[in-house]
Coordinates of C-alpha atoms in Angstrom, one line a residue:
M253 CA -3.3 -24.7 -44.6
T254 CA -6.1 -26.2 -42.4
K255 CA -5.6 -29.6 -44.0
V256 CA -1.9 -29.5 -43.4
G257 CA -2.5 -28.5 -39.8
H258 CA -5.0 -31.3 -39.3
G259 CA -2.6 -33.8 -40.9
L260 CA 0.2 -32.7 -38.7
A261 CA -2.0 -33.0 -35.6
K262 CA -3.0 -36.5 -36.6
V263 CA 0.7 -37.5 -37.0
L264 CA 1.6 -36.0 -33.6
G265 CA -1.4 -37.6 -31.9
I266 CA -3.0 -34.3 -31.0
K267 CA -6.7 -34.6 -30.4
L268 CA -8.3 -31.6 -32.0
H269 CA -11.9 -32.7 -31.2
Y270 CA -11.3 -33.7 -27.5
R271 CA -14.4 -31.6 -26.5
N272 CA -16.6 -33.8 -28.7
P273 CA -15.1 -37.3 -28.7
T274 CA -18.2 -39.0 -30.2
G275 CA -18.5 -36.7 -33.1
E276 CA -22.2 -36.2 -32.6
E277 CA -23.9 -32.8 -33.1
N278 CA -23.8 -30.6 -30.1
V279 CA -27.1 -29.9 -28.2
T280 CA -27.1 -26.2 -27.1
R281 CA -28.3 -24.7 -23.9
G282 CA -29.1 -28.1 -22.4
E283 CA -32.4 -28.5 -24.2
S284 CA -33.6 -31.7 -25.9
A285 CA -32.9 -32.0 -29.6
F286 CA -36.6 -32.3 -30.2
S287 CA -37.7 -29.3 -28.1
V288 CA -39.5 -26.4 -29.6
S289 CA -37.1 -23.4 -29.9
T290 CA -38.3 -20.2 -28.3
A291 CA -35.3 -18.2 -29.4
D292 CA -32.6 -18.2 -32.1
T293 CA -30.1 -20.9 -31.4
F294 CA -26.7 -19.7 -30.4
V295 CA -23.7 -21.9 -30.7
E296 CA -20.5 -20.7 -29.1
E297 CA -17.5 -21.4 -31.2
E298 CA -14.3 -22.9 -29.8
P299 CA -11.8 -20.2 -28.8
T300 CA -8.8 -19.9 -31.0
S301 CA -5.2 -18.8 -30.4
W302 CA -5.6 -15.8 -32.7
E303 CA -8.5 -14.6 -30.5
W304 CA -6.4 -14.9 -27.4
I305 CA -3.5 -12.9 -29.1
N306 CA -6.0 -10.4 -30.4
N307 CA -7.3 -9.7 -26.9
L308 CA -3.8 -9.0 -25.7
I309 CA -2.9 -6.5 -28.4
P310 CA -4.3 -3.1 -27.5
S311 CA -6.5 -1.4 -30.1
G312 CA -6.1 2.1 -31.4
R313 CA -8.8 3.4 -29.2
T314 CA -7.1 1.8 -26.1
L315 CA -3.8 3.4 -27.0
L316 CA -5.4 6.8 -27.4
L317 CA -7.2 6.4 -24.0
W318 CA -3.9 5.3 -22.4
A319 CA -2.1 8.4 -23.8
Y320 CA -5.0 10.6 -22.6
N321 CA -4.9 9.2 -19.1
L322 CA -1.2 9.9 -18.8
F323 CA -2.0 13.6 -18.2
P324 CA -4.9 13.7 -15.7
F325 CA -4.7 17.4 -15.4
I326 CA -6.5 17.6 -18.8
H327 CA -9.6 16.2 -17.1
W328 CA -10.1 19.2 -14.8
I329 CA -8.0 22.1 -16.0
D330 CA -10.9 23.5 -18.2
R331 CA -13.1 23.8 -15.1
Y332 CA -10.5 25.6 -13.0
N333 CA -12.0 28.7 -11.3
A334 CA -11.2 31.4 -8.8
Q335 CA -12.4 29.4 -5.8
W336 CA -10.1 26.6 -6.6
L337 CA -7.3 29.0 -7.1
Y338 CA -7.8 30.5 -3.7
G339 CA -7.7 27.1 -2.0
D340 CA -4.6 26.1 -3.9
L341 CA -2.8 29.4 -3.1
V342 CA -3.4 29.0 0.6
A343 CA -2.4 25.3 0.6
G344 CA 0.6 25.9 -1.6
I345 CA 2.1 28.7 0.4
T346 CA 1.5 26.8 3.7
V347 CA 3.3 23.7 2.4
G348 CA 6.1 25.9 1.0
A349 CA 6.7 27.3 4.4
V350 CA 7.1 23.8 5.8
V351 CA 9.0 22.2 3.0
V352 CA 11.9 24.7 2.9
P353 CA 13.3 23.9 6.4
Q354 CA 12.3 20.2 6.2
S355 CA 14.1 19.6 2.8
M356 CA 17.4 21.1 4.1
A357 CA 17.2 18.9 7.2
Y358 CA 16.5 15.8 5.1
A359 CA 19.4 16.6 2.8
R360 CA 21.7 16.1 5.8
L361 CA 20.2 12.6 6.2
A362 CA 21.2 11.9 2.6
E363 CA 24.8 13.0 3.2
L364 CA 24.3 15.9 0.8
P365 CA 24.6 19.7 1.2
P366 CA 21.4 21.5 2.2
Q367 CA 20.7 23.0 -1.3
F368 CA 20.1 19.6 -2.8
G369 CA 17.0 19.2 -0.5
L370 CA 15.7 22.5 -2.0
Y371 CA 16.3 21.2 -5.5
S372 CA 14.4 18.0 -4.8
S373 CA 11.5 19.9 -3.3
F374 CA 11.3 22.3 -6.2
M375 CA 11.3 19.6 -8.9
G376 CA 9.0 17.3 -7.0
V377 CA 6.1 19.7 -6.6
L378 CA 6.6 21.3 -10.0
I379 CA 6.5 18.1 -12.1
Y380 CA 4.0 16.1 -10.1
W381 CA 0.9 18.1 -10.9
F382 CA 1.1 17.1 -14.6
F383 CA 0.7 13.4 -13.8
A384 CA -1.2 13.5 -10.5
T385 CA -4.4 11.6 -9.7
S386 CA -4.3 12.8 -6.0
K387 CA -4.9 16.5 -5.1
D388 CA -3.3 16.1 -1.7
I389 CA 0.1 14.4 -2.3
T390 CA 3.3 16.5 -2.0
I391 CA 6.4 14.9 -3.6
G392 CA 9.8 15.9 -2.3
P393 CA 12.5 14.7 0.1
V394 CA 11.3 12.4 2.9
A395 CA 13.1 11.1 5.9
V396 CA 13.2 7.4 5.1
M397 CA 14.3 7.8 1.5
S398 CA 16.9 10.4 2.5
L399 CA 18.3 7.9 5.0
I400 CA 18.5 5.2 2.4
T401 CA 20.1 7.6 -0.1
G402 CA 22.7 8.5 2.6
N403 CA 23.5 4.8 3.1
V404 CA 24.0 4.4 -0.6
V405 CA 26.2 7.4 -0.8
N406 CA 28.4 6.2 2.0
K407 CA 28.7 2.7 0.5
V408 CA 29.7 4.0 -2.9
R409 CA 32.1 6.5 -1.4
V410 CA 33.9 3.7 0.5
L411 CA 34.4 1.9 -2.8
N412 CA 35.3 5.0 -4.8
P413 CA 36.0 8.2 -2.8
E414 CA 36.5 10.2 -5.9
I415 CA 32.8 10.2 -6.8
E416 CA 30.9 13.2 -5.5
P417 CA 27.9 12.4 -3.2
H418 CA 25.4 14.3 -5.4
V419 CA 26.5 12.3 -8.5
I420 CA 25.7 9.1 -6.6
A421 CA 22.3 10.4 -5.4
S422 CA 21.4 11.6 -8.9
A423 CA 22.3 8.3 -10.5
L424 CA 20.2 6.4 -7.9
A425 CA 17.2 8.8 -8.6
V426 CA 17.4 8.2 -12.4
I427 CA 17.7 4.4 -12.2
A428 CA 15.0 4.0 -9.6
G429 CA 12.7 6.5 -11.4
A430 CA 13.2 4.6 -14.7
I431 CA 12.1 1.4 -13.1
I432 CA 9.1 2.9 -11.4
C433 CA 8.1 4.8 -14.5
F434 CA 8.2 1.6 -16.6
I435 CA 6.0 -0.3 -14.1
G436 CA 3.5 2.6 -14.3
L437 CA 3.5 2.8 -18.1
V438 CA 2.7 -0.9 -18.4
R439 CA -0.1 -0.4 -15.9
C440 CA 1.2 -2.8 -13.3
G441 CA 0.4 -0.7 -10.3
W442 CA -1.5 -3.6 -8.8
I443 CA 1.9 -5.1 -7.5
V444 CA 1.7 -2.9 -4.5
E445 CA -1.3 -4.8 -3.3
F446 CA 1.0 -7.7 -2.3
I447 CA 2.4 -5.5 0.5
S448 CA 0.1 -5.7 3.5
L449 CA -0.8 -2.8 5.8
A450 CA 1.0 -4.4 8.7
A451 CA 4.2 -4.6 6.6
I452 CA 4.0 -0.9 5.7
S453 CA 3.3 0.0 9.3
A454 CA 6.3 -2.0 10.5
F455 CA 8.6 -0.5 8.0
M456 CA 7.4 3.1 8.8
T457 CA 7.7 2.5 12.6
G458 CA 11.1 0.9 12.4
S459 CA 12.4 3.6 10.1
A460 CA 11.1 6.4 12.3
L461 CA 12.8 4.9 15.3
N462 CA 16.0 4.5 13.3
I463 CA 16.0 8.1 12.1
A464 CA 14.9 9.6 15.5
V465 CA 17.6 7.8 17.5
G466 CA 20.2 8.6 14.8
Q467 CA 19.5 12.3 15.2
V468 CA 19.8 12.5 18.9
P469 CA 23.6 12.8 18.9
A470 CA 23.4 15.8 16.5
L471 CA 20.6 17.2 18.7
M472 CA 22.9 17.0 21.7
G473 CA 26.2 17.9 19.9
I474 CA 27.7 14.5 20.6
T475 CA 30.4 13.2 18.3
G476 CA 32.8 10.3 18.2
F477 CA 30.8 7.4 16.8
D478 CA 28.9 6.4 13.7
T479 CA 25.3 7.4 13.9
R480 CA 24.3 5.2 10.9
Q481 CA 24.9 2.0 12.8
S482 CA 22.0 -0.2 14.0
T483 CA 19.5 1.7 16.1
Y484 CA 20.3 -0.2 19.3
R485 CA 24.0 0.5 18.9
V486 CA 23.4 4.2 18.3
F487 CA 21.2 4.4 21.4
I488 CA 23.8 2.6 23.5
N489 CA 26.6 4.9 22.2
T490 CA 24.5 8.0 22.8
L491 CA 24.1 7.1 26.5
K492 CA 27.8 6.1 26.7
Y493 CA 29.0 9.5 25.3
L494 CA 26.2 11.6 26.9
G495 CA 28.9 13.5 28.9
R496 CA 30.2 14.9 25.6
S497 CA 27.1 17.0 25.0
K498 CA 27.7 20.6 24.0
L499 CA 25.8 23.9 23.8
D500 CA 24.0 22.3 20.8
A501 CA 21.9 20.4 23.3
A502 CA 20.4 23.7 24.6
I503 CA 19.4 24.6 21.1
G504 CA 18.1 21.2 20.1
L505 CA 16.2 20.3 23.2
T506 CA 14.5 23.7 23.5
A507 CA 13.6 23.7 19.8
L508 CA 12.1 20.2 20.0
T509 CA 10.2 21.1 23.1
M510 CA 8.8 24.3 21.5
L511 CA 7.7 22.3 18.4
Y512 CA 5.6 20.0 20.6
L513 CA 4.3 22.7 22.9
I514 CA 3.1 24.8 19.9
R515 CA 1.3 21.8 18.4
F516 CA -0.3 20.7 21.6
G517 CA -1.3 24.2 22.5
C518 CA -2.9 24.8 19.1
N519 CA -4.7 21.5 19.2
Y520 CA -6.0 22.3 22.7
G521 CA -7.1 25.8 21.5
A522 CA -8.9 24.2 18.5
R523 CA -10.9 22.0 20.8
K524 CA -11.8 24.8 23.2
M525 CA -12.5 27.3 20.5
P526 CA -14.0 25.5 17.5
N527 CA -14.7 28.8 15.8
R528 CA -11.0 29.5 15.8
A529 CA -10.0 25.9 14.6
K530 CA -8.8 27.1 11.2
L531 CA -6.6 29.8 12.7
M532 CA -5.1 27.2 15.2
F533 CA -4.4 24.8 12.3
F534 CA -2.4 27.4 10.4
L535 CA -0.5 28.4 13.6
A536 CA 0.4 24.8 14.2
T537 CA 1.4 24.2 10.6
L538 CA 3.8 27.2 10.6
R539 CA 5.5 26.1 13.8
T540 CA 8.5 24.6 12.0
A541 CA 9.2 27.8 10.1
F542 CA 8.7 29.9 13.2
V543 CA 11.1 27.8 15.3
I544 CA 13.8 27.7 12.6
L545 CA 13.6 31.5 12.1
L546 CA 13.7 32.1 15.9
Y547 CA 16.8 29.9 16.4
T548 CA 18.4 31.3 13.3
M549 CA 18.1 34.8 14.8
I550 CA 19.5 33.5 18.1
S551 CA 22.4 31.8 16.2
W552 CA 23.1 35.0 14.3
L553 CA 23.2 37.0 17.5
V554 CA 25.6 34.5 19.1
N555 CA 27.9 33.6 16.2
R556 CA 28.0 36.9 14.2
N557 CA 31.4 37.8 15.7
H558 CA 32.7 34.2 15.3
R559 CA 32.9 33.8 11.6
P560 CA 35.4 30.9 11.4
A561 CA 33.5 27.6 11.8
K562 CA 35.8 26.5 14.7
E563 CA 35.0 29.5 16.8
N564 CA 31.2 29.1 16.5
K565 CA 29.4 28.4 19.8
F566 CA 27.5 25.6 18.2
R567 CA 27.4 24.0 14.8
I568 CA 25.5 25.9 12.1
L569 CA 24.5 25.0 8.5
G570 CA 27.0 27.2 6.8
F571 CA 27.2 28.4 3.2
V572 CA 24.3 27.6 0.9
P573 CA 24.8 28.7 -2.8
R574 CA 22.2 30.9 -4.5
G575 CA 20.3 29.4 -7.5
F576 CA 20.8 26.0 -9.2
Q577 CA 24.6 25.9 -9.1
D578 CA 24.6 22.0 -9.4
A579 CA 22.3 21.7 -12.4
A580 CA 23.9 19.2 -14.9
V581 CA 23.2 16.1 -16.9
P582 CA 23.3 13.2 -14.4
R583 CA 26.3 10.9 -14.7
I584 CA 25.0 7.3 -15.4
D585 CA 27.6 4.6 -16.0
A586 CA 27.9 0.9 -15.2
D587 CA 30.5 1.4 -12.5
I588 CA 28.3 3.6 -10.4
I589 CA 25.2 1.4 -10.9
N590 CA 27.2 -1.8 -10.0
M591 CA 28.2 -0.1 -6.7
F592 CA 24.6 0.4 -5.5
V593 CA 22.7 -2.2 -7.4
S594 CA 22.2 -4.2 -4.2
E595 CA 20.4 -1.3 -2.6
L596 CA 18.2 -0.6 -5.6
P597 CA 15.3 -3.0 -4.6
A598 CA 14.9 -1.3 -1.2
S599 CA 15.0 2.1 -2.8
V600 CA 12.3 1.3 -5.3
I601 CA 10.1 -0.4 -2.7
V602 CA 10.4 2.7 -0.4
L603 CA 9.6 5.1 -3.2
L604 CA 6.5 3.0 -4.1
I605 CA 4.9 2.0 -0.9
E606 CA 5.3 5.3 1.0
H607 CA 3.8 7.2 -1.9
I608 CA 1.0 4.8 -2.8
A609 CA 0.0 4.2 0.9
I610 CA -0.3 7.9 1.6
A611 CA -2.2 8.6 -1.6
K612 CA -4.7 5.8 -1.0
S613 CA -5.2 6.9 2.6
F614 CA -6.0 10.5 1.8
G615 CA -8.1 9.4 -1.2
R616 CA -10.3 7.5 1.2
I617 CA -10.4 10.5 3.7
N618 CA -11.4 13.0 0.9
N619 CA -13.7 10.7 -1.1
Y620 CA -11.8 10.1 -4.3
T621 CA -9.8 7.3 -5.8
I622 CA -6.3 7.2 -7.2
D623 CA -4.8 5.3 -10.0
P624 CA -1.7 3.5 -8.6
S625 CA -0.2 3.0 -12.1
Q626 CA -0.5 6.6 -12.9
E627 CA 1.0 7.6 -9.5
M628 CA 4.0 5.4 -10.4
V629 CA 4.4 7.3 -13.6
A630 CA 4.3 10.6 -11.6
I631 CA 7.0 9.3 -9.2
G632 CA 9.1 7.9 -12.0
V633 CA 9.0 11.1 -14.2
T634 CA 9.8 13.2 -11.2
N635 CA 12.9 11.2 -10.3
L636 CA 14.0 11.0 -14.0
L637 CA 13.9 14.8 -14.6
G638 CA 14.7 16.0 -11.1
P639 CA 18.5 15.1 -11.2
F640 CA 19.0 17.5 -14.1
L641 CA 18.7 20.3 -11.5
G642 CA 20.5 18.4 -8.8
A643 CA 17.6 16.6 -7.1
Y644 CA 18.0 13.2 -5.3
P645 CA 15.3 10.5 -4.9
A646 CA 11.9 12.0 -3.8
T647 CA 8.5 10.5 -3.1
G648 CA 5.2 11.4 -1.3
S649 CA 5.6 13.0 2.2
F650 CA 3.1 12.1 4.9
S651 CA 3.4 15.2 7.0
R652 CA 3.3 17.7 4.1
T653 CA 0.4 15.8 2.5
A654 CA -1.6 16.0 5.7
I655 CA -0.9 19.8 5.9
K656 CA -1.9 20.3 2.3
S657 CA -5.1 18.4 2.8
K658 CA -6.1 20.3 6.0
A659 CA -5.2 23.6 4.4
G660 CA -8.1 23.2 1.9
V661 CA -6.3 22.2 -1.3
R662 CA -8.5 22.0 -4.4
T663 CA -6.3 20.6 -7.2
P664 CA -2.8 19.4 -7.8
F665 CA -2.0 22.9 -9.2
A666 CA -1.2 23.9 -5.6
G667 CA 2.2 22.2 -6.3
V668 CA 3.1 25.0 -8.7
V669 CA 2.5 27.6 -5.9
T670 CA 4.7 25.6 -3.6
A671 CA 7.4 25.5 -6.3
I672 CA 7.3 29.3 -6.5
V673 CA 7.8 29.5 -2.7
V674 CA 10.8 27.1 -2.9
L675 CA 12.2 29.0 -5.9
L676 CA 12.1 32.3 -3.9
A677 CA 13.9 30.5 -1.0
I678 CA 16.6 29.2 -3.3
Y679 CA 17.3 32.7 -4.7
A680 CA 16.4 35.1 -1.9
L681 CA 17.2 33.3 1.4
P682 CA 20.7 31.6 1.2
A683 CA 22.2 34.3 3.4
V684 CA 19.7 33.5 6.1
F685 CA 20.3 29.8 5.8
F686 CA 23.9 30.3 6.8
Y687 CA 23.1 30.7 10.5
I688 CA 20.5 27.8 10.9
P689 CA 21.7 25.6 13.8
N690 CA 22.3 22.0 13.0
A691 CA 20.7 21.0 16.3
G692 CA 17.5 22.9 15.2
L693 CA 17.4 20.9 12.0
S694 CA 17.8 17.7 14.0
A695 CA 14.8 18.7 16.2
V696 CA 12.8 19.3 13.0
I697 CA 13.6 15.8 11.8
I698 CA 12.8 14.1 15.1
H699 CA 9.5 16.0 15.3
A700 CA 8.5 15.1 11.8
V701 CA 9.3 11.3 12.0
G702 CA 7.5 11.0 15.3
D703 CA 4.2 11.0 13.4
L704 CA 5.3 7.9 11.4
I705 CA 5.3 5.7 14.5
T706 CA 2.3 3.4 14.5
P707 CA 0.1 4.1 17.5
P708 CA -0.8 1.3 19.9
N709 CA -4.5 1.4 18.9
T710 CA -3.6 0.6 15.3
V711 CA -1.6 -2.4 16.5
Y712 CA -4.6 -3.5 18.6
Q713 CA -6.8 -3.3 15.5
F714 CA -4.3 -5.6 13.7
W715 CA -4.7 -8.0 16.6
R716 CA -8.4 -8.0 16.4
I717 CA -8.4 -8.6 12.6
S718 CA -5.6 -11.2 12.5
P719 CA -3.1 -11.9 15.3
L720 CA -0.6 -13.0 12.7
E721 CA -0.4 -9.4 11.3
V722 CA 0.9 -8.3 14.8
I723 CA 3.6 -10.9 14.6
I724 CA 4.6 -9.6 11.2
F725 CA 4.5 -6.0 12.5
F726 CA 6.8 -6.7 15.4
A727 CA 9.1 -8.8 13.4
G728 CA 9.7 -6.0 10.9
V729 CA 10.2 -3.4 13.7
I730 CA 12.7 -5.6 15.6
V731 CA 14.7 -6.5 12.5
T732 CA 14.9 -2.8 11.6
V733 CA 16.0 -1.8 15.0
F734 CA 18.7 -4.5 15.4
T735 CA 20.0 -4.5 11.8
N736 CA 19.0 -1.8 9.2
I737 CA 16.0 -0.5 7.3
E738 CA 16.7 -2.6 4.2
N739 CA 16.5 -5.8 6.1
G740 CA 13.3 -4.7 7.9
I741 CA 11.7 -4.0 4.5
Y742 CA 12.7 -7.4 3.0
T743 CA 11.6 -9.2 6.2
T744 CA 8.1 -7.8 6.3
I745 CA 7.5 -8.1 2.6
C746 CA 8.8 -11.7 2.4
V747 CA 6.8 -12.8 5.4
S748 CA 3.6 -11.1 4.1
V749 CA 4.0 -12.8 0.7
A750 CA 4.7 -16.1 2.4
V751 CA 1.5 -15.8 4.5
L752 CA -0.5 -14.9 1.4
L753 CA 0.9 -17.9 -0.5
F754 CA 0.1 -20.2 2.5
R755 CA -3.5 -18.9 2.6
V756 CA -3.9 -19.5 -1.1
V757 CA -2.4 -22.9 -1.1
K758 CA -4.1 -24.1 2.0
A759 CA -7.5 -22.4 1.2
K760 CA -10.3 -24.5 2.6
G761 CA -13.8 -24.1 1.3
R762 CA -17.1 -24.8 3.0
F763 CA -19.9 -27.3 2.4
L764 CA -23.2 -25.4 2.5
G765 CA -26.6 -26.5 3.8
R766 CA -30.1 -25.2 3.4
V767 CA -31.9 -23.1 5.9
K768 CA -35.5 -21.9 5.5
V769 CA -36.0 -18.2 6.3
H770 CA -39.4 -16.6 6.9
S771 CA -39.8 -13.0 6.0
V772 CA -41.8 -11.3 8.8
I773 CA -43.1 -7.8 9.4
G774 CA -44.2 -7.5 13.0
D775 CA -46.3 -10.7 13.5
H776 CA -47.1 -11.1 9.8
L777 CA -45.4 -13.4 7.3
V778 CA -44.6 -11.7 4.1
D779 CA -45.0 -13.4 0.7
D780 CA -42.6 -13.0 -2.3
E781 CA -44.3 -9.7 -3.2
G782 CA -43.7 -8.2 0.2
K783 CA -47.4 -8.4 1.2
P784 CA -48.7 -10.0 4.4
T785 CA -50.2 -13.5 3.8
T786 CA -53.2 -12.9 6.0
N787 CA -55.1 -10.0 7.5
S788 CA -55.2 -11.6 11.0
Q789 CA -52.4 -10.6 13.3
Y790 CA -51.7 -14.0 14.7
A791 CA -53.2 -16.4 12.2
A792 CA -50.3 -15.7 9.8
F793 CA -48.2 -18.4 11.5
K794 CA -51.0 -21.0 10.9
S795 CA -51.7 -20.0 7.3
N796 CA -51.6 -22.8 4.7
D797 CA -49.8 -20.4 2.4
S798 CA -46.8 -20.0 4.6
E799 CA -44.6 -21.6 1.9
K800 CA -45.0 -18.4 -0.1
S801 CA -43.3 -16.4 2.6
T802 CA -40.2 -18.7 2.9
R803 CA -37.0 -18.7 1.0
N804 CA -33.9 -20.8 1.2
I805 CA -30.5 -19.5 2.2
F806 CA -27.3 -21.5 2.4
L807 CA -25.0 -21.5 5.3
P808 CA -21.8 -23.5 6.1
I809 CA -22.9 -26.8 7.7
G810 CA -20.2 -26.5 10.4
H811 CA -21.1 -22.9 11.2
N812 CA -17.4 -22.0 10.9
D813 CA -18.3 -18.6 9.4
G814 CA -19.6 -17.1 12.6
S815 CA -23.2 -17.8 11.9
N816 CA -25.6 -18.8 14.7
P817 CA -24.7 -22.4 15.8
E818 CA -28.2 -23.0 17.1
I819 CA -29.7 -22.9 13.6
D820 CA -30.2 -26.3 12.1
V821 CA -28.7 -26.6 8.7
E822 CA -30.2 -29.3 6.5
S823 CA -28.5 -31.1 3.6
P824 CA -29.6 -29.6 0.3
Y825 CA -30.8 -33.0 -0.9
P826 CA -29.6 -36.6 -0.4
G827 CA -26.5 -37.1 -2.5
I828 CA -26.3 -33.4 -3.4
Y829 CA -23.4 -31.3 -2.1
I830 CA -22.9 -27.5 -2.4
Y831 CA -19.3 -26.3 -2.0
R832 CA -18.2 -22.7 -1.7
F833 CA -14.6 -21.9 -2.5
S834 CA -12.9 -19.6 0.0
E835 CA -10.2 -18.5 -2.6
G836 CA -9.8 -18.7 -6.3
F837 CA -9.6 -22.2 -7.8
N838 CA -6.0 -22.4 -9.3
Y839 CA -3.2 -24.8 -9.5
P840 CA -1.6 -24.2 -6.1
N841 CA -4.7 -25.0 -4.2
A842 CA -6.6 -27.3 -6.6
N843 CA -5.3 -30.5 -4.9
H844 CA -6.1 -29.2 -1.4
Y845 CA -9.7 -28.3 -2.4
L846 CA -10.2 -31.7 -4.1
D847 CA -8.7 -33.7 -1.2
Y848 CA -11.0 -32.0 1.2
M849 CA -14.1 -32.5 -0.9
V850 CA -13.4 -36.2 -1.7
A851 CA -12.6 -36.9 2.0
T852 CA -15.8 -35.4 3.1
I853 CA -17.9 -37.0 0.5
F854 CA -16.4 -40.5 1.1
K855 CA -17.0 -40.0 4.8
E856 CA -20.7 -39.2 4.4
T857 CA -21.6 -41.5 1.6
R858 CA -21.4 -45.2 0.5
R859 CA -22.2 -47.2 -2.5
T860 CA -25.9 -47.5 -3.3
N861 CA -25.7 -51.1 -4.4
P862 CA -24.2 -53.3 -1.6
H863 CA -23.8 -56.2 -4.1
S864 CA -21.6 -54.3 -6.5
Y865 CA -18.6 -56.5 -5.3
G866 CA -19.2 -60.2 -5.3
K867 CA -16.7 -61.0 -2.6
I868 CA -15.3 -59.1 0.3
G869 CA -11.8 -59.5 -1.0
V870 CA -12.6 -57.6 -4.1
R871 CA -13.6 -54.5 -2.2
P872 CA -11.1 -51.6 -2.2
P873 CA -9.2 -51.6 1.1
L874 CA -9.9 -47.9 1.8
E875 CA -13.7 -48.1 1.1
R876 CA -15.9 -48.0 4.2
P877 CA -17.9 -51.3 4.4
R878 CA -21.6 -51.2 4.4
P879 CA -23.3 -52.6 7.6
P880 CA -24.8 -56.0 7.0
P881 CA -28.5 -56.2 6.1
W882 CA -29.3 -58.5 9.1
P883 CA -29.4 -57.5 12.7
S884 CA -26.4 -58.1 15.0
R885 CA -26.6 -61.1 17.3
T886 CA -25.8 -58.9 20.2
R887 CA -28.6 -56.6 19.4
S888 CA -32.0 -57.4 21.0
L889 CA -34.6 -58.3 18.5

């Protein structure tokens, strides 16, 4: 077989021995052929195609490790103890009290009845703990994804009004979950690294403004225009129709004011009374549940004698069915998928970047690392299984994750506790949900998304690191405000990738020079062993052994790395150049690197032999001529 292959290569003109064109025996390790060997000679064989393929194929041990890592709870469940259980109980119950009103409010953003928000919350926290690598994350309905789901529902309903909204939302969850799960299973979680922090901040800020402005009409009881238009249009129409405000405004504005007052009051109390900080935290955390319960009681007192919806003093949530009345196998067919396929990339991106960004952030805060690929598996499985009980797309929630972290969560098992709380709400509290004011839910949404707006100090830090990141940030926010969230996402990601590619292609390395550095302790030079070179305090600088206390470091010759420009950098050696690559050496930037190196070397060098060309006309036109060996006539002798 080898002879046949060699013969075929000879016919085709393939040079199999291009690495050894002379055919001489290789000399290993750079030593002379006649040197005395001090170790066994090692000759590295030429790599083969089979070795390359073999490295790509996972071994049995790799597959077992991959399967073992799919269920991270196995790593810690055998060490679970009573102290961990106490922390998980407290955190789980606290998050449960927050997620119940929030999920019903977010379901309204998704153009779905409120019970679907509860279904999504239940399935998110119940499934996630099996696959979690973060103890803090809480998966469930979030504002941005709910808004995108609502846009998808409206778009499909325009094309086919016969399809129920929850069918569309379930189909979107299954397809997006399958895509994300596949990315995680093949361990390609690194793709999220292409999305910069400025792009994520712009997307979150623009989305928060879009959602907050869109909820103001419901907060004020204003109707008569589409609240899903561009943010600036909704803002203008809100001011235009402000005179149509109803009694809902009294509920919404006071509820929003109370939410902020409670939070500010608790934060102030925690600063003034540090020994009561934990109590203040739990009081601030439960403010959403308290405000919703308070205004639900007010609504019941006002509307209990006005049962028909038209006679209510202000709009209320209405009937919420008990239990999982919408549990069914999701309907997935080509017709539904084709209607929202254009919105699928934005949905997948939002599910990914919001969850991974939050998980990484809290991992850094609490001193642990996450596995992005495994987190994608968790998101994917959650959205694959959730629709069987009526859930719509869910991902990590920033506000609830922050609450869970501060509440002292110990393990992802706290999600099971939260699931029990949500389950009790689904079966025990539907009658209470009937009188929840819609304006109160709008206040909850506005209050929640307010924390997603990037503070000015963070934008200033972007400016200090790279002013270009600030341009990307404001470009994303402006596009989101004047068009929609999807365009804002695509703008920031495309610009970030374009900047990354430009930096890779136009990467410019640095030529390094030598600088001698003396190691000194006090007034003593220090030798290689860290000992003073002399016992005299001041004679050290005059010692003949000062060379022992010096070492060479290499700095950019042009000092374009921020080093001290007053330090004289010497050339390593005449004709020797040391070049440091600023990025990886690959095909997009290879020519740029080489052009810069060749231009610099040609500028600073010339041929050693001035008589290498017999006549001037033979000299290449672009070669710098050597000065004549005789003095110029204009120069004084």
